[in-house]
PDB file of C-alpha atoms in Angstrom:
ATOM      1  CA  MET A 200      22.631 -46.328-112.566  1.00 60.00           C
ATOM      2  CA  VAL A 201      24.083 -47.590-109.316  1.00 74.00           C
ATOM      3  CA  VAL A 202      21.939 -50.071-107.416  1.00 84.00           C
ATOM      4  CA  ASP A 203      21.506 -49.474-103.691  1.00 90.00           C
ATOM      5  CA  LEU A 204      22.096 -52.981-102.332  1.00 91.00           C
ATOM      6  CA  GLN A 205      20.829 -51.822 -98.924  1.00 93.00           C
ATOM      7  CA  ALA A 206      17.388 -51.157-100.442  1.00 94.00           C
ATOM      8  CA  LEU A 207      17.015 -54.752-101.621  1.00 97.00           C
ATOM      9  CA  ARG A 208      15.908 -57.811 -99.672  1.00 98.00           C
ATOM     10  CA  TYR A 209      17.605 -61.206 -99.939  1.00 98.00           C
ATOM     11  CA  SER A 210      16.813 -64.909 -99.688  1.00 97.00           C
ATOM     12  CA  ALA A 211      18.918 -67.803 -98.403  1.00 95.00           C
ATOM     13  CA  GLU A 212      19.028 -69.053-102.022  1.00 94.00           C
ATOM     14  CA  ARG A 213      21.204 -66.002-102.857  1.00 95.00           C
ATOM     15  CA  LEU A 214      18.493 -64.092-104.696  1.00 97.00           C
ATOM     16  CA  TRP A 215      17.884 -60.370-104.424  1.00 98.00           C
ATOM     17  CA  ILE A 216      14.343 -59.001-104.314  1.00 98.00           C
ATOM     18  CA  ARG A 217      13.444 -55.392-105.143  1.00 97.00           C
ATOM     19  CA  LEU A 218      10.052 -54.033-104.122  1.00 96.00           C
ATOM     20  CA  GLU A 219       8.291 -52.278-106.990  1.00 95.00           C
ATOM     21  CA  GLU A 220       4.900 -50.563-107.083  1.00 90.00           C
ATOM     22  CA  ASP A 221       1.551 -52.341-106.721  1.00 90.00           C
ATOM     23  CA  ASN A 222       2.792 -55.316-104.639  1.00 93.00           C
ATOM     24  CA  GLN A 223       5.219 -56.390-107.330  1.00 97.00           C
ATOM     25  CA  VAL A 224       8.807 -57.510-106.798  1.00 98.00           C
ATOM     26  CA  THR A 225      11.688 -58.000-109.206  1.00 98.00           C
ATOM     27  CA  ILE A 226      13.927 -61.004-108.518  1.00 98.00           C
ATOM     28  CA  GLY A 227      17.512 -61.672-109.576  1.00 97.00           C
ATOM     29  CA  LEU A 228      20.681 -63.505-108.564  1.00 96.00           C
ATOM     30  CA  THR A 229      23.215 -61.904-106.245  1.00 95.00           C
ATOM     31  CA  ASP A 230      26.908 -61.537-106.972  1.00 92.00           C
ATOM     32  CA  GLU A 231      27.526 -64.234-104.369  1.00 92.00           C
ATOM     33  CA  ALA A 232      25.354 -66.708-106.268  1.00 91.00           C
ATOM     34  CA  LEU A 233      27.324 -66.070-109.444  1.00 90.00           C
ATOM     35  CA  GLU A 234      30.915 -65.811-108.229  1.00 87.00           C
ATOM     36  CA  ASP A 235      31.803 -69.418-109.059  1.00 83.00           C
ATOM     37  CA  TYR A 236      30.561 -69.214-112.657  1.00 86.00           C
ATOM     38  CA  ASP A 237      32.725 -68.019-115.548  1.00 85.00           C
ATOM     39  CA  GLU A 238      29.975 -68.469-118.110  1.00 87.00           C
ATOM     40  CA  LEU A 239      26.260 -69.166-118.238  1.00 91.00           C
ATOM     41  CA  THR A 240      25.014 -71.238-121.145  1.00 90.00           C
ATOM     42  CA  LYS A 241      21.279 -71.546-120.655  1.00 92.00           C
ATOM     43  CA  ILE A 242      18.440 -70.334-118.490  1.00 94.00           C
ATOM     44  CA  ARG A 243      14.914 -71.604-118.100  1.00 95.00           C
ATOM     45  CA  LEU A 244      12.309 -69.239-116.734  1.00 97.00           C
ATOM     46  CA  PRO A 245       8.553 -69.529-116.262  1.00 97.00           C
ATOM     47  CA  ALA A 246       5.954 -67.898-118.472  1.00 97.00           C
ATOM     48  CA  GLU A 247       3.939 -64.848-117.552  1.00 97.00           C
ATOM     49  CA  GLY A 248       0.854 -65.918-115.637  1.00 98.00           C
ATOM     50  CA  ASP A 249       2.530 -68.874-113.920  1.00 98.00           C
ATOM     51  CA  GLU A 250       2.064 -68.959-110.168  1.00 97.00           C
ATOM     52  CA  PHE A 251       4.589 -70.122-107.615  1.00 96.00           C
ATOM     53  CA  SER A 252       4.621 -70.792-103.916  1.00 96.00           C
ATOM     54  CA  LYS A 253       7.536 -69.730-101.754  1.00 96.00           C
ATOM     55  CA  ASP A 254      10.476 -72.167-102.146  1.00 96.00           C
ATOM     56  CA  GLU A 255       9.047 -73.736-105.328  1.00 97.00           C
ATOM     57  CA  ILE A 256      11.422 -74.153-108.300  1.00 97.00           C
ATOM     58  CA  PHE A 257      10.718 -71.425-110.857  1.00 97.00           C
ATOM     59  CA  GLY A 258      13.679 -71.950-113.169  1.00 96.00           C
ATOM     60  CA  ARG A 259      17.144 -73.336-113.824  1.00 94.00           C
ATOM     61  CA  LEU A 260      20.440 -71.834-114.767  1.00 92.00           C
ATOM     62  CA  SER A 261      23.106 -73.867-116.623  1.00 90.00           C
ATOM     63  CA  ALA A 262      26.786 -73.101-116.597  1.00 86.00           C
ATOM     64  CA  GLY A 263      27.958 -75.940-118.825  1.00 75.00           C
ATOM     65  CA  ARG A 264      27.372 -79.666-119.007  1.00 71.00           C
ATOM     66  CA  GLY A 265      26.016 -81.006-115.747  1.00 73.00           C
ATOM     67  CA  VAL A 266      26.556 -77.794-113.792  1.00 81.00           C
ATOM     68  CA  GLY A 267      23.448 -75.907-112.890  1.00 85.00           C
ATOM     69  CA  LEU A 268      21.527 -74.042-110.285  1.00 89.00           C
ATOM     70  CA  ARG A 269      17.892 -74.502-109.354  1.00 93.00           C
ATOM     71  CA  LEU A 270      16.095 -71.207-108.837  1.00 96.00           C
ATOM     72  CA  LEU A 271      13.711 -71.288-105.867  1.00 97.00           C
ATOM     73  CA  SER A 272      11.051 -68.619-105.524  1.00 97.00           C
ATOM     74  CA  PRO A 273      11.659 -66.440-102.468  1.00 97.00           C
ATOM     75  CA  LEU A 274       7.979 -65.431-102.412  1.00 97.00           C
ATOM     76  CA  SER A 275       4.586 -66.742-103.452  1.00 97.00           C
ATOM     77  CA  GLY A 276       3.043 -64.940-106.378  1.00 97.00           C
ATOM     78  CA  GLU A 277       2.150 -64.721-110.047  1.00 98.00           C
ATOM     79  CA  VAL A 278       4.740 -64.027-112.734  1.00 98.00           C
ATOM     80  CA  VAL A 279       3.894 -60.702-114.378  1.00 98.00           C
ATOM     81  CA  ALA A 280       7.129 -60.247-116.358  1.00 97.00           C
ATOM     82  CA  VAL A 281      10.017 -62.395-117.569  1.00 97.00           C
ATOM     83  CA  ASN A 282      13.361 -60.992-118.683  1.00 97.00           C
ATOM     84  CA  GLU A 283      13.371 -62.565-122.122  1.00 95.00           C
ATOM     85  CA  ASP A 284      16.618 -60.763-123.007  1.00 95.00           C
ATOM     86  CA  ILE A 285      18.598 -63.038-120.685  1.00 95.00           C
ATOM     87  CA  VAL A 286      17.069 -66.152-122.231  1.00 92.00           C
ATOM     88  CA  ASP A 287      18.855 -65.254-125.471  1.00 90.00           C
ATOM     89  CA  ALA A 288      21.967 -63.951-123.717  1.00 93.00           C
ATOM     90  CA  PRO A 289      22.326 -65.433-120.190  1.00 93.00           C
ATOM     91  CA  GLU A 290      25.806 -63.896-119.837  1.00 91.00           C
ATOM     92  CA  ALA A 291      24.030 -60.587-119.117  1.00 92.00           C
ATOM     93  CA  ILE A 292      23.324 -62.013-115.667  1.00 95.00           C
ATOM     94  CA  LEU A 293      27.067 -62.201-114.995  1.00 93.00           C
ATOM     95  CA  GLU A 294      27.709 -58.745-116.443  1.00 93.00           C
ATOM     96  CA  ASP A 295      24.934 -56.891-114.596  1.00 94.00           C
ATOM     97  CA  PRO A 296      22.995 -59.096-112.146  1.00 95.00           C
ATOM     98  CA  TYR A 297      21.187 -56.212-110.441  1.00 96.00           C
ATOM     99  CA  GLU A 298      19.836 -54.361-113.482  1.00 94.00           C
ATOM    100  CA  GLU A 299      19.991 -55.958-116.949  1.00 94.00           C
ATOM    101  CA  GLY A 300      20.291 -59.477-115.482  1.00 95.00           C
ATOM    102  CA  TRP A 301      17.053 -59.557-113.487  1.00 97.00           C
ATOM    103  CA  LEU A 302      15.070 -62.793-113.845  1.00 97.00           C
ATOM    104  CA  ILE A 303      11.346 -62.363-113.206  1.00 98.00           C
ATOM    105  CA  ARG A 304       8.818 -59.973-111.710  1.00 98.00           C
ATOM    106  CA  LEU A 305       6.144 -61.351-109.385  1.00 97.00           C
ATOM    107  CA  GLU A 306       2.906 -59.904-108.133  1.00 97.00           C
ATOM    108  CA  VAL A 307       2.678 -60.989-104.508  1.00 96.00           C
ATOM    109  CA  GLY A 308      -0.578 -61.395-102.629  1.00 87.00           C
ATOM    110  CA  SER A 309       0.801 -60.890 -99.140  1.00 86.00           C
ATOM    111  CA  MET A 310       3.711 -58.730 -98.090  1.00 92.00           C
ATOM    112  CA  SER A 311       4.404 -60.837 -94.978  1.00 95.00           C
ATOM    113  CA  GLU A 312       6.770 -63.135 -96.939  1.00 96.00           C
ATOM    114  CA  TYR A 313       8.605 -60.067 -98.241  1.00 96.00           C
ATOM    115  CA  ASP A 314       8.917 -58.696 -94.712  1.00 95.00           C
ATOM    116  CA  ASP A 315      10.527 -62.005 -93.642  1.00 96.00           C
ATOM    117  CA  LEU A 316      13.353 -61.709 -96.216  1.00 97.00           C
ATOM    118  CA  MET A 317      16.835 -60.655 -95.100  1.00 98.00           C
ATOM    119  CA  THR A 318      18.118 -57.106 -95.141  1.00 97.00           C
ATOM    120  CA  ARG A 319      21.564 -56.528 -96.686  1.00 96.00           C
ATOM    121  CA  ASP A 320      23.259 -56.630 -93.276  1.00 96.00           C
ATOM    122  CA  GLU A 321      21.481 -59.880 -92.387  1.00 97.00           C
ATOM    123  CA  TYR A 322      22.362 -61.323 -95.788  1.00 97.00           C
ATOM    124  CA  ASP A 323      26.054 -60.404 -95.420  1.00 95.00           C
ATOM    125  CA  GLU A 324      26.089 -62.107 -92.031  1.00 96.00           C
ATOM    126  CA  PHE A 325      24.319 -65.159 -93.500  1.00 95.00           C
ATOM    127  CA  ILE A 326      26.876 -65.438 -96.327  1.00 93.00           C
ATOM    128  CA  ASP A 327      29.765 -65.156 -93.860  1.00 92.00           C
ATOM    129  CA  GLU A 328      28.282 -67.853 -91.612  1.00 90.00           C
ATOM    130  CA  GLU A 329      27.195 -70.222 -94.388  1.00 83.00           C
ATOM    131  CA  PHE A 330      30.115 -69.993 -96.748  1.00 72.00           C
ATOM    132  CA  GLY A 331      32.955 -68.300 -94.912  1.00 67.00           C
ATOM    133  CA  ASP A 332      36.113 -67.984 -96.970  1.00 51.00           C
ATOM    134  CA  ASP A 333      35.615 -71.309 -98.747  1.00 46.00           C
ATOM    135  CA  GLY A 334      33.307 -69.873-101.397  1.00 43.00           C
ATOM    136  CA  LEU A 335      29.784 -70.970-102.067  1.00 42.00           C
ATOM    137  CA  ASP A 336      28.425 -74.413-101.427  1.00 41.00           C
ATOM    138  CA  GLU A 337      27.382 -76.005-104.709  1.00 43.00           C
ATOM    139  CA  ASP A 338      25.314 -78.879-103.369  1.00 42.00           C
ATOM    140  CA  GLU A 339      22.431 -77.764-105.534  1.00 41.00           C
ATOM    141  CA  SER A 340      24.359 -78.439-108.723  1.00 40.00           C
ATOM    142  CA  ASP A 341      25.226 -82.016-107.784  1.00 40.00           C
ATOM    143  CA  ASP A 342      21.728 -83.260-108.569  1.00 40.00           C
ATOM    144  CA  TYR A 343      21.033 -80.919-111.461  1.00 36.00           C
ATOM    145  CA  ASP A 344      20.247 -83.711-113.892  1.00 41.00           C
ATOM    146  CA  ASP A 345      18.588 -85.975-111.316  1.00 38.00           C
ATOM    147  CA  ASP A 346      15.211 -84.273-111.286  1.00 42.00           C
ATOM    148  CA  GLU A 347      14.664 -83.243-114.869  1.00 41.00           C
ATOM    149  CA  GLU A 348      11.008 -84.258-114.530  1.00 40.00           C
ATOM    150  CA  ASP A 349      10.451 -80.790-113.087  1.00 44.00           C
ATOM    151  CA  TYR A 350      10.844 -79.440-116.612  1.00 40.00           C
ATOM    152  CA  ASP A 351       9.794 -80.861-119.923  1.00 45.00           C
ATOM    153  CA  GLU A 352      12.080 -79.769-122.767  1.00 43.00           C
ATOM    154  CA  ASP A 353       9.036 -79.390-125.019  1.00 42.00           C
ATOM    155  CA  ASP A 354       6.955 -77.468-122.484  1.00 45.00           C
ATOM    156  CA  GLU A 355       6.101 -74.132-124.075  1.00 43.00           C
ATOM    157  CA  ASP A 356       5.425 -72.620-120.644  1.00 43.00           C
ATOM    158  CA  TYR A 357       9.173 -72.295-120.074  1.00 44.00           C
ATOM    159  CA  TYR A 358      11.557 -70.072-121.940  1.00 42.00           C
ATOM    160  CA  TYR A 359      14.947 -71.528-122.706  1.00 40.00           C
ATOM    161  CA  ASP A 360      17.616 -71.478-125.330  1.00 41.00           C
ATOM    162  CA  ASP A 361      17.983 -74.926-126.835  1.00 42.00           C
ATOM    163  CA  ASP A 362      20.699 -74.108-129.374  1.00 42.00           C
ATOM    164  CA  ASP A 363      23.289 -76.175-127.536  1.00 39.00           C
ATOM    165  CA  GLU A 364      21.237 -79.360-127.327  1.00 40.00           C
TER     166      GLU A 364
END
């Protein structure tokens, strides 16, 4: 199945958002968010039932020791589904970020935040302005280990693969 990138919405954090039925959205990482990563080693995602406000950290993605990406929620809502398959095999995000590599599904209370997200044309323009030909800015990864208090390794409310610890 070919994904129509024009039908998706986008956030400044390089996430795609697909509107589903019943005020639900599926969220994943764009190709642009992933282009600097050759491998993904670990992902932490919230549990079903967790609620997030727009711009709140809902997970982390690791691409090796000390290199990571904080995942900020593009919308406020309650987690209604988590892609547990990518917790066991995060490389699926690199292989198919728009289908098999989706992250979470949220039920949103208000569609106004969704309406404020970028269209594909706006997103392309944003990427060109923000990152130009120099690639993506990785300022988020610089402080990956600095704020670990956001997540407790033993917290059962977060899915993650701890085989490499």
